[in-house]
PDB file of C-alpha atoms in Angstrom:
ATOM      1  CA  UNK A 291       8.532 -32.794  14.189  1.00  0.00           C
ATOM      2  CA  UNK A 292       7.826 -35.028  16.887  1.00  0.00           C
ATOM      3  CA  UNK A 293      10.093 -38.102  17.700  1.00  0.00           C
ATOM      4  CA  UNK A 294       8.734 -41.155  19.331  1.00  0.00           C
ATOM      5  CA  UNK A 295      11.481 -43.124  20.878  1.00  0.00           C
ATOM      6  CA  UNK A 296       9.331 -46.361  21.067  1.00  0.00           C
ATOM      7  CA  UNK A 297       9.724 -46.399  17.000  1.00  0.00           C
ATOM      8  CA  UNK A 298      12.733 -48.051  14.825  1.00  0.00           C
ATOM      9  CA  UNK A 299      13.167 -50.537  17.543  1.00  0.00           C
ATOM     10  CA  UNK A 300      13.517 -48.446  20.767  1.00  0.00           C
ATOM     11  CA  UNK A 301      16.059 -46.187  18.569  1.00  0.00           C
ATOM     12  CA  UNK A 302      13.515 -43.360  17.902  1.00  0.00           C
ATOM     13  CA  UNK A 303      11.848 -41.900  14.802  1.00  0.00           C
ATOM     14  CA  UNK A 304      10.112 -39.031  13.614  1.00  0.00           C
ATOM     15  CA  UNK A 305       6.470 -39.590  13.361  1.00  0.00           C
ATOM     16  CA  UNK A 306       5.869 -38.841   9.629  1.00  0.00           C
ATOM     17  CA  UNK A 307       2.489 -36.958  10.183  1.00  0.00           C
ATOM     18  CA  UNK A 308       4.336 -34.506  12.726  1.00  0.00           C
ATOM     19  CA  UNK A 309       7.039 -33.812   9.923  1.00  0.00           C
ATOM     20  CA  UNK A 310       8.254 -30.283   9.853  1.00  0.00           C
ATOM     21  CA  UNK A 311       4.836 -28.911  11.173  1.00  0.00           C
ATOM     22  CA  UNK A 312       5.550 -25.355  11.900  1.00  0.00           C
ATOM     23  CA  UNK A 313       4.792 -23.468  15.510  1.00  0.00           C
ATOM     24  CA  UNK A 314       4.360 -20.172  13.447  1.00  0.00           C
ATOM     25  CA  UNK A 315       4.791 -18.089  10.342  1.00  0.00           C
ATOM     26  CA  UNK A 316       6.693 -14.626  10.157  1.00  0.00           C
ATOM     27  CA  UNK A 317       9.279 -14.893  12.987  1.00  0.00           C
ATOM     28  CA  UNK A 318      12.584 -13.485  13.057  1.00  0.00           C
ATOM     29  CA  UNK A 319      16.146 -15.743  13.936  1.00  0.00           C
ATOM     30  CA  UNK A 320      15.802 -15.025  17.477  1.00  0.00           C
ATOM     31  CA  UNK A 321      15.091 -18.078  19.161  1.00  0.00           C
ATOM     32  CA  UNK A 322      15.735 -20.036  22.726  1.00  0.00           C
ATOM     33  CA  UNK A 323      15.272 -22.809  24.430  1.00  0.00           C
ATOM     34  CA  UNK A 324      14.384 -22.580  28.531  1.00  0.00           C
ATOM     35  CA  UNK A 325      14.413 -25.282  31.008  1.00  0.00           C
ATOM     36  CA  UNK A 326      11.990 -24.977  33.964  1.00  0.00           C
ATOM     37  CA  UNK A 327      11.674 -27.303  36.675  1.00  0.00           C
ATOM     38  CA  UNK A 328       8.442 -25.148  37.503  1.00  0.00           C
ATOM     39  CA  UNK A 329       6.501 -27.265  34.531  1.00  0.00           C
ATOM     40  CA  UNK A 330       8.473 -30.241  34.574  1.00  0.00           C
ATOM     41  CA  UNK A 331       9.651 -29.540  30.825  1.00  0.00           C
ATOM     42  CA  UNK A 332      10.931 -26.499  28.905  1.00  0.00           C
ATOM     43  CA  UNK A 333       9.695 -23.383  26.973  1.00  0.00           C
ATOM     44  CA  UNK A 334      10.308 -22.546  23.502  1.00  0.00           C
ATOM     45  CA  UNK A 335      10.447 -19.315  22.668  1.00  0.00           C
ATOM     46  CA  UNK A 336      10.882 -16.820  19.860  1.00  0.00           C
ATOM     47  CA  UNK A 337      10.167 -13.302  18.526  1.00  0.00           C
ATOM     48  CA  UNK A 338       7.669 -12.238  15.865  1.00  0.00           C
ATOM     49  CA  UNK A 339       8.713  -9.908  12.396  1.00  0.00           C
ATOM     50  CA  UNK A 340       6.561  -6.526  12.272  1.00  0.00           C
ATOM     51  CA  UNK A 341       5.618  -7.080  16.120  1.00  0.00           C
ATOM     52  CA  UNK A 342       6.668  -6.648  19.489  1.00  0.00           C
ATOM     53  CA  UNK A 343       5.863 -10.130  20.628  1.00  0.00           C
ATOM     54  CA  UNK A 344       7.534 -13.390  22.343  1.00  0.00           C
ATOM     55  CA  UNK A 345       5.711 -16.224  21.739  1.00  0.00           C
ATOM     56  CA  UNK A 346       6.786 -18.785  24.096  1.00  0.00           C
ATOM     57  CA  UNK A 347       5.465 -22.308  23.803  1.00  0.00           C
ATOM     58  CA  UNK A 348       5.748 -24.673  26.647  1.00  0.00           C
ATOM     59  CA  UNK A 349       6.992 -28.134  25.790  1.00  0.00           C
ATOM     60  CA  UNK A 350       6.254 -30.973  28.720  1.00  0.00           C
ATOM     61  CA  UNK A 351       5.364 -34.925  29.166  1.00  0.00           C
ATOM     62  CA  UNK A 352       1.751 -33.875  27.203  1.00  0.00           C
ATOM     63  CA  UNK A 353       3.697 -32.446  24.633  1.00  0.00           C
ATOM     64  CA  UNK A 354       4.356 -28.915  22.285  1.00  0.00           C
ATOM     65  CA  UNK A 355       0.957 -26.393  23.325  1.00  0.00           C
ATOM     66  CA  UNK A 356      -1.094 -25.844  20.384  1.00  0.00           C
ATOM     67  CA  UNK A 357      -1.225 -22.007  21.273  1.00  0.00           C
ATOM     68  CA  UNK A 358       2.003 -20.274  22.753  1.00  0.00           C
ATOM     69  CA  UNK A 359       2.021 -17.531  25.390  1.00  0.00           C
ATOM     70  CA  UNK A 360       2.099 -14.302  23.677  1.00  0.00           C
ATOM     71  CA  UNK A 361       4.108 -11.477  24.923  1.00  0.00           C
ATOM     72  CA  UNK A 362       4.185  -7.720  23.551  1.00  0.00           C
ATOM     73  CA  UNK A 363       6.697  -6.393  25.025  1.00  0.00           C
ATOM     74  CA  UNK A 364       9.996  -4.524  23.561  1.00  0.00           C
ATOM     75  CA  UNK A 365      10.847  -3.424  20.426  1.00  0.00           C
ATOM     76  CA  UNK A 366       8.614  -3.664  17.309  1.00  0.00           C
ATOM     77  CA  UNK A 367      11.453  -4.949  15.086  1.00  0.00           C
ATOM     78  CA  UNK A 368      10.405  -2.821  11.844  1.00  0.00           C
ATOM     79  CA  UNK A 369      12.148  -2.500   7.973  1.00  0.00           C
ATOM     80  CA  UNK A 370      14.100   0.556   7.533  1.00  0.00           C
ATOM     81  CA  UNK A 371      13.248   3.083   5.498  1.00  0.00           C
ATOM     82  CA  UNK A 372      16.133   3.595   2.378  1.00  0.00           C
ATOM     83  CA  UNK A 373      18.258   0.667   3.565  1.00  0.00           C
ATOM     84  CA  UNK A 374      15.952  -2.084   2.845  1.00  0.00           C
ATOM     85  CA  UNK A 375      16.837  -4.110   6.146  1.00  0.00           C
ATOM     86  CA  UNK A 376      14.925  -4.801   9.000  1.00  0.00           C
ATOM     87  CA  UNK A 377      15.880  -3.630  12.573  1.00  0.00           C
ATOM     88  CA  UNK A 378      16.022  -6.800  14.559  1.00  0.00           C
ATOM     89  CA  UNK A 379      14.981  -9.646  11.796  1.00  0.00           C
ATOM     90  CA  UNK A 380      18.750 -11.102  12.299  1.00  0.00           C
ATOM     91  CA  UNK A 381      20.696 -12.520  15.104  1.00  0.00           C
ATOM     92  CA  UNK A 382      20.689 -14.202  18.411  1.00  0.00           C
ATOM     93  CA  UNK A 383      19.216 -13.813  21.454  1.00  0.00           C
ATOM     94  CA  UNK A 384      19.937 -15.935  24.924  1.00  0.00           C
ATOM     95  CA  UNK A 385      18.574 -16.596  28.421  1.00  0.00           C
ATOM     96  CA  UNK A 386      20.362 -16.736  31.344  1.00  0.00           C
ATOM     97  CA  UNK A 387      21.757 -19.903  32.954  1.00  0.00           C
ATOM     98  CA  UNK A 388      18.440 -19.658  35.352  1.00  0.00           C
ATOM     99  CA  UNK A 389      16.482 -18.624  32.723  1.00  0.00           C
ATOM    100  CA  UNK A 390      14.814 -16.110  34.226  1.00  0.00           C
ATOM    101  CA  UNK A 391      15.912 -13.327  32.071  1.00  0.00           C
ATOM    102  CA  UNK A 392      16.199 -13.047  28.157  1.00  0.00           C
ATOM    103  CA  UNK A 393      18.894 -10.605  26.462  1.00  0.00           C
ATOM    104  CA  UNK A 394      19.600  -9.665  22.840  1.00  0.00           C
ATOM    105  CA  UNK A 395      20.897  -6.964  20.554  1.00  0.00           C
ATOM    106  CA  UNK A 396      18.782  -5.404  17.957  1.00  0.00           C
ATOM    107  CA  UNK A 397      20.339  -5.585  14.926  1.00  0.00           C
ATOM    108  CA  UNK A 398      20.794  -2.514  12.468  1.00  0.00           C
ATOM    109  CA  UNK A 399      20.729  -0.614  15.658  1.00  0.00           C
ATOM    110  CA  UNK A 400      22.345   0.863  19.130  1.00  0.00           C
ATOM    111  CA  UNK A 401      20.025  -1.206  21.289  1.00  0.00           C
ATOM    112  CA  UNK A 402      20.658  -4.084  23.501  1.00  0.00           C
ATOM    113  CA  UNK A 403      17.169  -5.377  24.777  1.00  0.00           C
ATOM    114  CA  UNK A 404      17.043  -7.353  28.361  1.00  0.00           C
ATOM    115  CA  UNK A 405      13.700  -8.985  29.881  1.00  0.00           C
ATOM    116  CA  UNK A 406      12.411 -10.802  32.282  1.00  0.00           C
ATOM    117  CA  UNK A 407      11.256 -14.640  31.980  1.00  0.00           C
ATOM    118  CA  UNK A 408       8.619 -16.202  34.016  1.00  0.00           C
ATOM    119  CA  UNK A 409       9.419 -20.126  33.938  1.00  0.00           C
ATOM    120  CA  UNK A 410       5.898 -20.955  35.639  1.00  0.00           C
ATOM    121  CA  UNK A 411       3.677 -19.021  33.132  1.00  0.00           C
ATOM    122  CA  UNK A 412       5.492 -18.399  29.897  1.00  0.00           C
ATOM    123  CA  UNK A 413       5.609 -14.723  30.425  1.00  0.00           C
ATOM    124  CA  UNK A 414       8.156 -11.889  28.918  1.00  0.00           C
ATOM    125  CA  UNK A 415       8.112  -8.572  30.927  1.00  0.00           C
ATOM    126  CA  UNK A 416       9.748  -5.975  32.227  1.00  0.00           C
ATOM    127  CA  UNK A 417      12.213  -4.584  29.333  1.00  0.00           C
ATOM    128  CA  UNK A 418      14.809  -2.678  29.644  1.00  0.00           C
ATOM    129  CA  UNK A 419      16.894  -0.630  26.379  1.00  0.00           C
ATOM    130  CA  UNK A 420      20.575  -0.446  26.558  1.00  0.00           C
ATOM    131  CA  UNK A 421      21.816   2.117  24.283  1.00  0.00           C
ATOM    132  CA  UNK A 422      25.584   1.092  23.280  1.00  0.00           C
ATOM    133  CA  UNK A 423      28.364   2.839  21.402  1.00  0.00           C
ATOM    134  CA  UNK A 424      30.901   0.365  19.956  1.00  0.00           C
ATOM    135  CA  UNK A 425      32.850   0.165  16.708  1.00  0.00           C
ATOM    136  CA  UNK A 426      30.057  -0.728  14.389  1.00  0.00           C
ATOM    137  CA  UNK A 427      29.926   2.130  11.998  1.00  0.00           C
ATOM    138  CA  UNK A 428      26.375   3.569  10.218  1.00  0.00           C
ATOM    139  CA  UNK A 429      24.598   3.163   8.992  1.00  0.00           C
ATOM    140  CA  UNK A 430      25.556  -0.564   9.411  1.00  0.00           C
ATOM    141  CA  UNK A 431      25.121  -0.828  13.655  1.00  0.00           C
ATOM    142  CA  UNK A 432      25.101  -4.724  13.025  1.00  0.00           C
ATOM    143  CA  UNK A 433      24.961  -6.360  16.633  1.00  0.00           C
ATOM    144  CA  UNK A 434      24.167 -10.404  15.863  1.00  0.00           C
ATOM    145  CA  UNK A 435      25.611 -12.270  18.967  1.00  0.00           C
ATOM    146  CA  UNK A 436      24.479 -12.829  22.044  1.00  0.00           C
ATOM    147  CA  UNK A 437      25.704 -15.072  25.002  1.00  0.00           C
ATOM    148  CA  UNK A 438      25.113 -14.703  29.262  1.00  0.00           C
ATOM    149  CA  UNK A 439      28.276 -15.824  31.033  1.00  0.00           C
ATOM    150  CA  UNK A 440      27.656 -18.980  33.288  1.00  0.00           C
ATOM    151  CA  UNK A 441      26.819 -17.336  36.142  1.00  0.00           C
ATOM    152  CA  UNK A 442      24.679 -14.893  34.420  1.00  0.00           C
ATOM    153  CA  UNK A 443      26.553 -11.841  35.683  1.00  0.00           C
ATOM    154  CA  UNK A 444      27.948 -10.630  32.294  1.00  0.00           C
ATOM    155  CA  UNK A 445      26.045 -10.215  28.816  1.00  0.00           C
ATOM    156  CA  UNK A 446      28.025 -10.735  25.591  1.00  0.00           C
ATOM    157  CA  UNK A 447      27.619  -9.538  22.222  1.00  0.00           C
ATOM    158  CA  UNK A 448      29.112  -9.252  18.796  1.00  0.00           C
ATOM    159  CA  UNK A 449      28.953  -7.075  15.726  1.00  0.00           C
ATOM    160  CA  UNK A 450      30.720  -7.029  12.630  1.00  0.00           C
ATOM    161  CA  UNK A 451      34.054  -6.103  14.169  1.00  0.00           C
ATOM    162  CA  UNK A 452      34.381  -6.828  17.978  1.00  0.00           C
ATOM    163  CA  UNK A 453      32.792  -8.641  20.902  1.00  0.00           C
ATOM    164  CA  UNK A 454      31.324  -6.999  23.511  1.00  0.00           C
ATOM    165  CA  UNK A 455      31.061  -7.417  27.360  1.00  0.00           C
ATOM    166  CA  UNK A 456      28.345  -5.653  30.041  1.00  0.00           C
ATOM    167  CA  UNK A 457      28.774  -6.454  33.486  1.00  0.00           C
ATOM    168  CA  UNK A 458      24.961  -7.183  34.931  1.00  0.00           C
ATOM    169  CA  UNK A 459      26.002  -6.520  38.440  1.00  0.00           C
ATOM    170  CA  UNK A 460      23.394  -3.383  38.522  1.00  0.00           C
ATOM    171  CA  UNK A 461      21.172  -4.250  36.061  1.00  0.00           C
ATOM    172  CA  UNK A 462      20.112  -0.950  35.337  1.00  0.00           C
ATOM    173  CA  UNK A 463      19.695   0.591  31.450  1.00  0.00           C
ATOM    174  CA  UNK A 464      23.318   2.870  32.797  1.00  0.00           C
TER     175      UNK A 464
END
């Protein structure tokens, strides 16, 4: 939806032929919003079902891009066979206070993901797997939250029982 803040008086409304207009079909929860000063507006991004794609979609004084950036990259988030959930469909994923990297866990699984962002062209890159013991037990390995500490130097997430925190200080898959 689209609001025009010259409607309803200088107040703002939505304009009705915008109205929940979707950016895609067949995406999963994970979504973010990035500011970048490189574009002079922000970058909407968010992760496909069945694929291993970021679509990002840059938002700026012209407005939402009709096409977003597409990234395959990462996981393919897939249904499991005999459980009847699918790896990766649920929870959160966050970027960085610069936004210039993206983390989440993948859900029904051992797997952190981390990647890079590229404020200027939209661009997801460079991933790299954390594998992670914690208490979640199988074949339930739900991992949902995700959060960067301000400064970006620690990555926290959740499961069903605990939270979790990595220190980024290396940056390495260890």
């Amino acid at each position: 939806s689209v609001v025009d803040m010259s409607l309803n008086g200088g107040l703002g409304d939505i304009q009705v032929a915008t109205m929940n207009t979707p950016l895609a079909t067949d995406l999963t929860e994970k979504l973010i919003v990035i500011r970048s000063a490189e574009i002079q507006g922000f970058w909407v991004i968010a992760h496909r079902r069945n694929a291993n794609e970021f679509l990002a979609w840059k938002i700026d004084a012209c407005g939402v891009s009709a096409q977003p950036v597409v990234s395959a990259v990462g996981s393919n988030f897939i249904s499991i066979p005999g459980i009847g959930y699918n790896e990766g469909w649920s929870g959160a994923m966050d970027a960085s206070p610069d936004g210039n990297r993206i983390g989440m866990p993948v859900d029904f699984s051992t797997r952190l993901e981390f990647f890079d962002f590229n404020k200027t062209t939209g661009i997801v890159s460079n991933p790299l797997t954390v594998n992670v013991t914690d208490d979640a037990t199988a074949p339930f390995f739900r991992k949902y939250g995700a959060c960067f500490s301000p400064d970006g130097s620690k990555f926290y997430y959740s499961n069903t029982n605990s939270v979790y925190q990595l220190d980024l200080s290396t940056y390495t898959s260890s």
